[in-house]
Coordinates of C-alpha atoms in Angstrom, one line a residue:
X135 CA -12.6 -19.1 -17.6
X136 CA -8.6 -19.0 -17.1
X137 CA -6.0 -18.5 -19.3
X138 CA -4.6 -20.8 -21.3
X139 CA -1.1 -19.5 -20.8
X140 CA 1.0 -21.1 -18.1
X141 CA -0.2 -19.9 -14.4
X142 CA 2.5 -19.0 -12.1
X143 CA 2.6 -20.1 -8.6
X144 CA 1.7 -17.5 -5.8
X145 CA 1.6 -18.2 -1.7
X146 CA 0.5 -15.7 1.0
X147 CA 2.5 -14.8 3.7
X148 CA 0.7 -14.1 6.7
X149 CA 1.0 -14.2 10.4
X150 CA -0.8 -13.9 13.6
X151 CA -0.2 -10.1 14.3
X152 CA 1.3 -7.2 12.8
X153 CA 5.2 -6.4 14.3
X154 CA 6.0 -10.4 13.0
X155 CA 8.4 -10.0 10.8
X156 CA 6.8 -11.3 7.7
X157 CA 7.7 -7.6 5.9
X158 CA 11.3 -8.6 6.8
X159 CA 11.0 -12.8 6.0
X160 CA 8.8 -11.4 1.9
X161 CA 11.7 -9.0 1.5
X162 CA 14.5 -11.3 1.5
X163 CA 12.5 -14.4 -0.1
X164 CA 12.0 -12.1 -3.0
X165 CA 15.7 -11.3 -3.2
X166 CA 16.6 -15.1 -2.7
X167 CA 14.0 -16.7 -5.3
X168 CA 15.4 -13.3 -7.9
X169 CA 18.9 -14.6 -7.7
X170 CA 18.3 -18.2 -8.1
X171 CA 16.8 -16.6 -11.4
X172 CA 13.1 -16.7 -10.8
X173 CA 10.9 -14.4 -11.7
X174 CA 8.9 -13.1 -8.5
X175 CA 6.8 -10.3 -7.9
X176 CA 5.6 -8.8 -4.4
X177 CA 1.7 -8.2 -3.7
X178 CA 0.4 -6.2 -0.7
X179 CA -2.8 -7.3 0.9
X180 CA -4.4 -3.9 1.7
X181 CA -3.6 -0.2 1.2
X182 CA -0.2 0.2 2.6
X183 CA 1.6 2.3 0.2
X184 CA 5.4 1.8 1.4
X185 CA 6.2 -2.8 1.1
X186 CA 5.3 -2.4 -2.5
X187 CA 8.5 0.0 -2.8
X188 CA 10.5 -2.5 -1.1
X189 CA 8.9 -5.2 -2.8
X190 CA 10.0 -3.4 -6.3
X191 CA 13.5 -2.8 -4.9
X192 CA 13.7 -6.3 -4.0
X193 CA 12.6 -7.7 -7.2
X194 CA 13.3 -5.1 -10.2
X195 CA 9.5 -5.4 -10.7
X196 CA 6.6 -2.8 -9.5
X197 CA 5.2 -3.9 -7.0
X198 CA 0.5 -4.4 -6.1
X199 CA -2.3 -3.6 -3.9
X200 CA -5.0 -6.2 -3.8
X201 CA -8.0 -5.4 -1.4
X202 CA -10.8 -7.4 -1.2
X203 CA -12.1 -4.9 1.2
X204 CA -12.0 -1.6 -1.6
X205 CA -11.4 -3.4 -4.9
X206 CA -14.4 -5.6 -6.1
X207 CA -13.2 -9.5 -6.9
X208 CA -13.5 -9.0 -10.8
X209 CA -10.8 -6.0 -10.7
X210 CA -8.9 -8.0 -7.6
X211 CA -8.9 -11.0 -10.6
X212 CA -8.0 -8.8 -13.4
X213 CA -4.8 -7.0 -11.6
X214 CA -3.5 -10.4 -10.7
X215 CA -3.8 -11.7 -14.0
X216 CA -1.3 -8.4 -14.9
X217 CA 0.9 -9.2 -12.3
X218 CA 1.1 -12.6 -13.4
X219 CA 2.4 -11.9 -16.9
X220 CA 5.8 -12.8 -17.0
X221 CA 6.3 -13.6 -13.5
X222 CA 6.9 -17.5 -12.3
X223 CA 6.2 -16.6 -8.4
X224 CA 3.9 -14.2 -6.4
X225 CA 4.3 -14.0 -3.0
X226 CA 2.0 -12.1 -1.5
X227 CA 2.0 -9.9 2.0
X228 CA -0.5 -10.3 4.6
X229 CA -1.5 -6.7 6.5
X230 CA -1.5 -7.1 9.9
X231 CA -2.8 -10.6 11.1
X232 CA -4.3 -12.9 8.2
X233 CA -8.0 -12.9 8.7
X234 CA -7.9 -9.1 10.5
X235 CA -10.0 -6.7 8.6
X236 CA -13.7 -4.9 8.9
X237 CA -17.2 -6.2 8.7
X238 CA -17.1 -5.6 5.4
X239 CA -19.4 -8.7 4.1
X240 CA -18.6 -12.2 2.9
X241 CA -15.2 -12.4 0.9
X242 CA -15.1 -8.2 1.3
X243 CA -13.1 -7.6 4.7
X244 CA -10.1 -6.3 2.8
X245 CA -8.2 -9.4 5.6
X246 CA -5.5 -11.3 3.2
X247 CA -8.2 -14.8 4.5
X248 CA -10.1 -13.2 1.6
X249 CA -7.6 -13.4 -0.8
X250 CA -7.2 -17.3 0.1
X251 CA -10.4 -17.7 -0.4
X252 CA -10.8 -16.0 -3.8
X253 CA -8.0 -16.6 -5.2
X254 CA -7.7 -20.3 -3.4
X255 CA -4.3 -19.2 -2.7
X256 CA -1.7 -21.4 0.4
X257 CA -0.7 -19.5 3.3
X258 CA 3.0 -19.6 4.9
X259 CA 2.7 -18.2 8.4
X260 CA 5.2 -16.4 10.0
X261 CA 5.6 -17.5 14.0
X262 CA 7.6 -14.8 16.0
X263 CA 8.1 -17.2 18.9
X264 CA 9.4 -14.5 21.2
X265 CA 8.5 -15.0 24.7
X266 CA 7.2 -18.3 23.6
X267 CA 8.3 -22.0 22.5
X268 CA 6.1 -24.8 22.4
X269 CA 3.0 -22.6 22.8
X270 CA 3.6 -21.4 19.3
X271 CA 2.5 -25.1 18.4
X272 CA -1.0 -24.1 19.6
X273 CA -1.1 -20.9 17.6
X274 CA 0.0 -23.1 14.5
X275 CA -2.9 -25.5 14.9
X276 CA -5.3 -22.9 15.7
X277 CA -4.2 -21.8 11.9
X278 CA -4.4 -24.9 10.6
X279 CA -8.1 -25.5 11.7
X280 CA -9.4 -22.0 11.6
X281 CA -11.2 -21.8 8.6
X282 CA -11.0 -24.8 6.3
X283 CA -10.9 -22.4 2.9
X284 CA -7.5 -20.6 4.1
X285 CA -5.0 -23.6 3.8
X286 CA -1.8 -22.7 5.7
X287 CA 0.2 -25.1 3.9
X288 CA 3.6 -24.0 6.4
X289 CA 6.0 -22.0 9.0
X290 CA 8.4 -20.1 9.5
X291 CA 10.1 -19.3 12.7
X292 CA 11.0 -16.1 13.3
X293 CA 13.1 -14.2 16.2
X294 CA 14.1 -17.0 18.0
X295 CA 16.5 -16.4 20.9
X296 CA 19.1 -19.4 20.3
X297 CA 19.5 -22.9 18.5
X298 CA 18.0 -24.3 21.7
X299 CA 14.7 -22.4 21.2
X300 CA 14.3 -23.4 17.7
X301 CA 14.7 -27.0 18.4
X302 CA 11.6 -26.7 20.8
X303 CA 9.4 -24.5 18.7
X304 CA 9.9 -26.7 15.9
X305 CA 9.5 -30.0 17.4
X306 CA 6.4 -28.9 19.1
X307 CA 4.4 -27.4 15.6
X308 CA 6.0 -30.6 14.0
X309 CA 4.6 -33.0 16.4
X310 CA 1.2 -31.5 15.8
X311 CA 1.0 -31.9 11.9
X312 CA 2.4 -28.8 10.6
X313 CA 6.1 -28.5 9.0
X314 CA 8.3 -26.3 9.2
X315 CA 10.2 -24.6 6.4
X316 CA 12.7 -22.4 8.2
X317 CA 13.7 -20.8 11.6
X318 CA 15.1 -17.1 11.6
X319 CA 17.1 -15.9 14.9
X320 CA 16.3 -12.4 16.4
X321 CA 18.4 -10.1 15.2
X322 CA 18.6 -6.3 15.2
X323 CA 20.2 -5.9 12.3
X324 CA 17.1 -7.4 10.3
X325 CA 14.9 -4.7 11.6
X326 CA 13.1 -1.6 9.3
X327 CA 13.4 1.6 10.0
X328 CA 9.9 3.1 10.8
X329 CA 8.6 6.7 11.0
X330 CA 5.4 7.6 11.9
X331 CA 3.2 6.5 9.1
X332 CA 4.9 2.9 9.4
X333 CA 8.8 2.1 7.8
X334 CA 10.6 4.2 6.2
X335 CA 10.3 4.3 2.2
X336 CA 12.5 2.0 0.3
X337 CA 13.6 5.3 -1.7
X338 CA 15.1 6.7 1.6
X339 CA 16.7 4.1 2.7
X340 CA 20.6 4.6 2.3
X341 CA 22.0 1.5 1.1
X342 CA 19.2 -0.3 0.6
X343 CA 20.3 -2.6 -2.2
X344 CA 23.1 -3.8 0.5
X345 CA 20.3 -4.5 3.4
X346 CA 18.0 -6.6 1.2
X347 CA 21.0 -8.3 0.1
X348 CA 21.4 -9.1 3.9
X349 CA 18.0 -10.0 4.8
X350 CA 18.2 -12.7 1.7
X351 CA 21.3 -13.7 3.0
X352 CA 19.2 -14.8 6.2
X353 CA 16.8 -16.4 4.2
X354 CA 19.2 -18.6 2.2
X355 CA 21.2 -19.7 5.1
X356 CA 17.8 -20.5 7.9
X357 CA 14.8 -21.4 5.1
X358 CA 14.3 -24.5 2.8
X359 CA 13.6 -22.0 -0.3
X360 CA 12.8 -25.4 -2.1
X361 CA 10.6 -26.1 0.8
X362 CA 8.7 -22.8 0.1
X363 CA 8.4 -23.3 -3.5
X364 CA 7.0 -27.0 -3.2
X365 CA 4.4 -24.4 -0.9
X366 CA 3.3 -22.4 -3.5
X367 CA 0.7 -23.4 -6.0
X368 CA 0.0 -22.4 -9.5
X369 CA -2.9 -19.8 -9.5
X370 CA -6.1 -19.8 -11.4
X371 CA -6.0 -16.9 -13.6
X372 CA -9.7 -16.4 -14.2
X373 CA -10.4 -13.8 -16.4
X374 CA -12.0 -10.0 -14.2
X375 CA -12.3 -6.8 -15.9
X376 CA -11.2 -3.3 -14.9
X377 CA -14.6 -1.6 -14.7
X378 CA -14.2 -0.8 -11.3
X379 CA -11.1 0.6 -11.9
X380 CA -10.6 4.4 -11.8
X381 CA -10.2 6.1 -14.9
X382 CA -7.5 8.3 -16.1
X383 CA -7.9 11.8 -15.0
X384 CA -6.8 12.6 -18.1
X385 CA -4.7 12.2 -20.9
X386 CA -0.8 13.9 -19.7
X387 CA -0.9 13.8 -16.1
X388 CA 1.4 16.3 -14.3
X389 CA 2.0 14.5 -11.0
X390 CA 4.0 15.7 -8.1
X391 CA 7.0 13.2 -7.6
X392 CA 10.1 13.6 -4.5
X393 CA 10.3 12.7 -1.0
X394 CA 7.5 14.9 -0.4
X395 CA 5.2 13.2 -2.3
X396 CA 5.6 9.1 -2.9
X397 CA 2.0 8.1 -2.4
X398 CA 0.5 6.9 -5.8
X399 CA -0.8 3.0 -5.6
X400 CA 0.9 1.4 -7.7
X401 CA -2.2 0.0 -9.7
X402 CA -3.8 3.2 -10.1
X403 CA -0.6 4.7 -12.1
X404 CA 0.1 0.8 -14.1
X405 CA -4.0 1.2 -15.2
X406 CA -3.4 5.3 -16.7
X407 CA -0.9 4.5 -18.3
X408 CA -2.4 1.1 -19.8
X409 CA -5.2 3.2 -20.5
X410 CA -2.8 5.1 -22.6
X411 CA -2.1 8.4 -20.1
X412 CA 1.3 9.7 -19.8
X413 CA 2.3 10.4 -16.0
X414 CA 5.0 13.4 -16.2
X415 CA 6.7 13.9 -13.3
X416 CA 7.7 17.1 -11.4
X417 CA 9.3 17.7 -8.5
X418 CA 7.8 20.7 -5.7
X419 CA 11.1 20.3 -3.3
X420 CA 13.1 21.2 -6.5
X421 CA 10.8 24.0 -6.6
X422 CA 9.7 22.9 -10.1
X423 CA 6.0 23.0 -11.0
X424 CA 3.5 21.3 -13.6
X425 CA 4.3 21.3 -17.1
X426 CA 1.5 23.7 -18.8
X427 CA 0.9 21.4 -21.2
X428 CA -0.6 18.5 -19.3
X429 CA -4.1 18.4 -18.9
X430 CA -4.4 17.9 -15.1
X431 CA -2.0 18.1 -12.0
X432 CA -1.9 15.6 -9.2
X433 CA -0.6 15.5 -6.0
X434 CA -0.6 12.5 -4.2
X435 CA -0.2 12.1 -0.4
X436 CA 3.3 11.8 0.9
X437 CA 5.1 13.4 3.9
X438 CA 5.0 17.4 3.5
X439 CA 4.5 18.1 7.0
X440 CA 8.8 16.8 7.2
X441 CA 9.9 19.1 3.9
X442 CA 7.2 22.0 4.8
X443 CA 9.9 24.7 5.0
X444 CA 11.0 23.6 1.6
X445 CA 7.9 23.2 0.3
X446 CA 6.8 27.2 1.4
X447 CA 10.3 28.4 -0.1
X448 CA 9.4 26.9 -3.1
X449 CA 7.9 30.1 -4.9
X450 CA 8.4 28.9 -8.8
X451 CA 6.0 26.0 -7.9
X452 CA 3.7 27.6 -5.8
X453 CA 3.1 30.2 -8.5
X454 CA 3.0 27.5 -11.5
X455 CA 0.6 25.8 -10.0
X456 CA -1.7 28.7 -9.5
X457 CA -1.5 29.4 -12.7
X458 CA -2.2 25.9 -13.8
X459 CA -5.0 26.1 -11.5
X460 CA -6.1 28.8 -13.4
X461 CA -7.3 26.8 -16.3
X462 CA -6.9 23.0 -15.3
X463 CA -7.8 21.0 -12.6
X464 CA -5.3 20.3 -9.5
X465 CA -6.2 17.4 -7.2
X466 CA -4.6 17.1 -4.0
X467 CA -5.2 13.3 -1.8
X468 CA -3.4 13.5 2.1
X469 CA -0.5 15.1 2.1
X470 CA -1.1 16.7 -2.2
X471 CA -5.1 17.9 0.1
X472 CA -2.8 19.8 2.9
X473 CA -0.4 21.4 0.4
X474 CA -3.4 22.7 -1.2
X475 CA -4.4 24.6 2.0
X476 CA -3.1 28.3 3.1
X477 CA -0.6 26.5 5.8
X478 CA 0.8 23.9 7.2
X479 CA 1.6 23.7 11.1
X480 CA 4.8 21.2 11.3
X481 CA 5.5 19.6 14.5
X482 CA 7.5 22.0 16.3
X483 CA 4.3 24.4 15.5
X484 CA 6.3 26.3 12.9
X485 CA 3.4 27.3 10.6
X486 CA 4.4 27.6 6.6
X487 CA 2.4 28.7 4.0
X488 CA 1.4 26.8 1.6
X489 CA -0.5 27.0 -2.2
X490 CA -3.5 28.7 -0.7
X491 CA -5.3 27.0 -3.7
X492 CA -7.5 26.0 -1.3
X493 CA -9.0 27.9 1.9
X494 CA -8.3 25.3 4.4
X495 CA -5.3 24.7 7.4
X496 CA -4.2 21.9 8.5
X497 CA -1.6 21.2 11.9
X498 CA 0.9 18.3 12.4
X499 CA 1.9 19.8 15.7
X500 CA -0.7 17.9 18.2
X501 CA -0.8 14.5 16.3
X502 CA -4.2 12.4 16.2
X503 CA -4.0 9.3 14.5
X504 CA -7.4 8.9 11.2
X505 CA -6.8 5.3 10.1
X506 CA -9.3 3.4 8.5
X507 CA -11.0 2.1 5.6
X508 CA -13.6 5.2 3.7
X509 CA -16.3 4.9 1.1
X510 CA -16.9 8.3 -0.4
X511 CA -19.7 9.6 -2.8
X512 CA -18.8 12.5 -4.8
X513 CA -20.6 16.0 -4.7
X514 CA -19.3 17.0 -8.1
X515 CA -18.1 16.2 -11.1
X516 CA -14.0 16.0 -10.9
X517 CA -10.6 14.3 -11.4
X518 CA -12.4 11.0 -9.6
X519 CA -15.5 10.5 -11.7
X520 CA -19.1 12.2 -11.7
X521 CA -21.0 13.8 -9.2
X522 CA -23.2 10.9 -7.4
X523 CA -19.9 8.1 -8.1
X524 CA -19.0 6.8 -5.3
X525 CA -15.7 5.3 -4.6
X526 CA -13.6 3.3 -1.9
X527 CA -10.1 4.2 -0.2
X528 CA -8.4 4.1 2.7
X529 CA -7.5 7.4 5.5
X530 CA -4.5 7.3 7.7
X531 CA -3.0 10.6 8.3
X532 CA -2.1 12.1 11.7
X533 CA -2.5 16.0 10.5
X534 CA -5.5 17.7 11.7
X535 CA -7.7 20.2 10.0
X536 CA -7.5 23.3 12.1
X537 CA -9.2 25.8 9.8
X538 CA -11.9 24.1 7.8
X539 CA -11.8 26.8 5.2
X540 CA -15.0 27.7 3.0
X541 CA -15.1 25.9 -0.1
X542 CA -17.8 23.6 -1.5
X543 CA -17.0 20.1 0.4
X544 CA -15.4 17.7 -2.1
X545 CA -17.8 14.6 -1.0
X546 CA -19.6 12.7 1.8
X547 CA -17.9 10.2 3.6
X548 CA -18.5 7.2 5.5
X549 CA -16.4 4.5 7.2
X550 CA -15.7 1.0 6.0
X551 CA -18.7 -0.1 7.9
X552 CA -20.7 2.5 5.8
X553 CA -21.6 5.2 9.0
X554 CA -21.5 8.6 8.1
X555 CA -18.5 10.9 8.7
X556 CA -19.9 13.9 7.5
X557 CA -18.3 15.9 4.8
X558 CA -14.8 15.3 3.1
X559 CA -12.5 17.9 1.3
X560 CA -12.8 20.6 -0.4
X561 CA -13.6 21.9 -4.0
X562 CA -13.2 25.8 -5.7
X563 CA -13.2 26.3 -9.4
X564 CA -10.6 23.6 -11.3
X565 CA -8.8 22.6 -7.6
X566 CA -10.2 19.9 -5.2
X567 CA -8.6 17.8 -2.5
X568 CA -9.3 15.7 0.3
X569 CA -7.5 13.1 3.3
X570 CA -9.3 10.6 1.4
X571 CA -6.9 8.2 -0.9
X572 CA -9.1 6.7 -3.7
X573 CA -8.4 2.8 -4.3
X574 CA -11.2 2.0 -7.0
X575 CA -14.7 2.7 -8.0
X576 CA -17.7 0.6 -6.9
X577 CA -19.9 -0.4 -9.6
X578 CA -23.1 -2.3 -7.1

C-alpha cells in the first residue's frame, strides 16, 4: 500500500570507494536544489553520525540514517515516509562504495545497493577520475551492469585535473552508454576537514554557512542540476511501521548536549519525541548537570577524550549526576560509556577523572581502531528494553578499556556476522553504559 499523497523524488548518490567526493558533490546539491526553492532533505546510508549535520546545515532540515544492515525494511519504510513529508527531493548518501557492506543476508548488508533495491531508488555515481581518464569509462559500465536491480541512472565527474581531462573522461563513459551530468575540477578548497573519527562536525566548523555556499557554487557552475532532477524518481511510499524502533527511555529525557557530546541519530531523538518524550538539554563542558526532574539521563557518544580536562573540572555536573544516579537511571553509549568510568587517559597520557559512576577506565593514549557493525542482547532490564531484547548498532571508537572495572556486564555482543564478542558494558544500580551505539530493535 502507498500513500495517496504526492511522492517526492529521491536518488542515491553513490560511488566506487569511500575518499570520492560524493560527501562534498550531496552537500552542495542540497544547497543548490534549497535555493532554487526546492524542498530537499539529506539521508545517510549507514551509521555515520556527522553528514546528517551537514546535511541539516545545508538544507534547514534534520537530517536520517537508513540502514538496511540494523534497521529492519518495515522501519527503513516507515522513516522514509517521515522524511518524505513535506519534502519534494531526497538525495540520499552512499557509505563508502555503493554495494560495500557485511554478509548480512539478502536485502540486509546495511550497503546503500540495498536501499536501491528496497526502495527501487536511481543511483548518480560519483567518478573521482584522478590518476585516470578513459579507464573511468570501464568503472561506469561495470556500474551499469552490475546488478540489474541498482539502476545507475548517471555521473558525475569529480577531481578532474584540467578541461582537457574532462573532455576525455566524459567522452569515453559517453561513448559507452552512460551520460554525464556534470564534471567537478580538483580543488583543495572543496575539501572537509577530518579528525580522527572521520570530518569534522558541521557544528564546529567556523563559517560553515559560507563553505556550503561555496561548494553549491561549484555545483551550479560544473552540474546540469536539471540534468540531476530529470535523475531522480518519485518514490513509493509504502506504508512500514515503527515496531522495531527503540522506545523512549522515558518520558523527560535529560541528555547531555556540547562539543563533547553530539552523537544522538537523528531518528532515534525525531521517534522520542514523536512518541511524545521531551529531550532537555544540558551541557557537561558548561559544567551544568541533569535537571532533577527528568526521568532519565543520557549521554550519548561524542569526543570527551578532546574536552577531558574540562570535563574532570566540571565538579557541579559530576556531582548532579551522582545524585541523579542516585534515584534514576544514567545511560552512557561511546564517549557518554567512558565518562561514566573513574578516568579517562587523553592522548598525551594525561589521565582525568571522571564520574566514577561506573568502575571502569578507559585510555585514548595508544589508539586501536573498533569499527564495525554489533548485535547486542541485553542482560537486564534498562534504558534499551528488557533483559533477553536484543538490539542492533554500530562500534567505532579508538579508546581502549584499560581497567575493566567490576560491575555486572551490560550485554553480550556479537559482530555483524553474528560471532560472539564476549561481554559488553557495564551495569550498577540505576547507571549502565557501553561502546555500543544502539540503532533499532530487532523484532525476528
Amino acid at each position: 500500500m502507498t500513500d495517496s499523497r504526492l511522492n517526492p523524488k529521491a536518488l542515491i548518490i553513490g560511488a566506487p570507494r569511500s575518499g570520492s567526493g560524493k560527501t562534498s558533490v550531496t552537500i552542495g546539491l542540497l544547497r543548490a536544489f534549497a535555493r532554487r526553492g526546492i524542498r530537499v532533505r539529506g539521508v545517510k546510508s549507514g551509521p555515520d553520525y556527522i553528514d546528517p549535520g551537514f546535511h541539516q546545515a545545508a538544507t534547514g532540515l534534520e537530517g536520517l540514517n537508513l540502514d538496511s544492515w540494523a534497521m529492519e525494511p518495515d522501519l527503513v519504510a516507515h522513516l522514509l515516509g517521515q522524511a518524505a513529508d513535506d519534502t519534494d527531493l531526497l538525495l540520499i548518501e552512499s557509505a563508502m562504495g555503493l554495494f560495500d557492506g557485511i554478509d548480512g543476508g539478502a536485502g540486509r548488508t546495511g550497503s546503500a545497493a540495498d536501499l536501491a533495491r528496497l526502495l527501487d531508488i536511481p543511483v548518480l555515481l560519483v567518478l573521482d577520475v584522478s590518476g585516470q581518464s578513459q579507464t573511468a569509462a570501464a568503472v561506469a559500465v561495470g556500474f551499469k551492469h552490475y546488478d540489474a536491480k541498482v539502476r545507475t541512472k548517471g555521473i558525475i565527474i569529480n577531481r578532474a585535473g584540467s578541461e582537457r581531462h574532462i573532455r576525455l573522461s566524459r567522452t569515453a563513459i559517453e561513448a559507452a552508454g552512460m551520460p554525464v551530468v556534470g564534471a567537478v575540477l580538483r580543488s583543495d578548497a572543496l575539501a572537509l576537514p577530518e579528525r580522527h573519527l572521520g570530518l569534522v562536525q558541521a557544528s564546529e566548523h567556523g563559517g560553515i554557512q559560507d563553505y556550503i555556499d561555496r561548494l553549491a557554487d561549484v555545483m551550479e557552475t560544473s552540474v546540469d542540476l536539471d540534468a540531476v532532477l530529470a535523475l531522480a524518481q518519485p518514490v513509493s511510499l509504502r506504508r512500514g511501521d515503527a515496531a522495531a524502533a527503540i522506545p523512549p527511555p522515558g518520558q523527560r529525557i535529560a541528555i547531555a548536549s556540547d562539543a563533547a557530546f553530539t552523537f544522538l541519530y537523528p531518528h532515534l531523538g525525531a521517534h522520542w519525541r514523536a512518541q511524545g518524550a521531551e529531550l532537555v538539554p544540558f551541557s557537561p563542558l558548561n559544567d551544568e548537570g541533569p535537571a532533577l526532574d527528568c526521568d532519565i539521563c543520557w549521554l550519548p557518544g561524542g569526543y570527551p577524550e578532546l574536552h577531558a580536562g574540562k570535563l574532570s573540572a566540571a565538579n557541579r555536573f559530576r556531582n548532579r549526576i551522582r545524585h541523579f544516579a542516585q534515584m534514576k537511571p544514567v545511560h552512557g553509549e561511546c564517549g557518554g560509556f567512558m565518562v561514566l568510568g573513574t578516568g579517562l587517559v587523553d592522548a598525551d597520557g594525561v589521565r582525568h577523572v571522571m564520574t566514577a559512576l561506573l568502575s571502569h577506565s578507559t585510555s585514548f593514549a595508544k589508539r586501536k581502531m573498533n569499527l564495525g557493525y554489533r548485535q547486542v542482547r541485553l542482560l537486564a532490564d534498562g534504558p534499551l528494553g528488557s533483559g533477553g531484547d536484543v538490539l542492533r548498532g554500530h562500534e567505532f571508537h579508538y579508546a581502549s578499556v584499560t581497567d575493566p572495572g567490576r560491575d555486572d556486564p551490560f550485554a553480550e555482543i556479537a559482530d555483524g556476522t553474528g560471532q560472539p564478542l564476549g561481554l559488553s558494558g557495564g551495569r550498577r544500580g540505576h547507571v549502565s553504559g557501553t561502546f555500543f551505539h544502539a540503532i533499532a530493535r530487532t523484532t525476528f
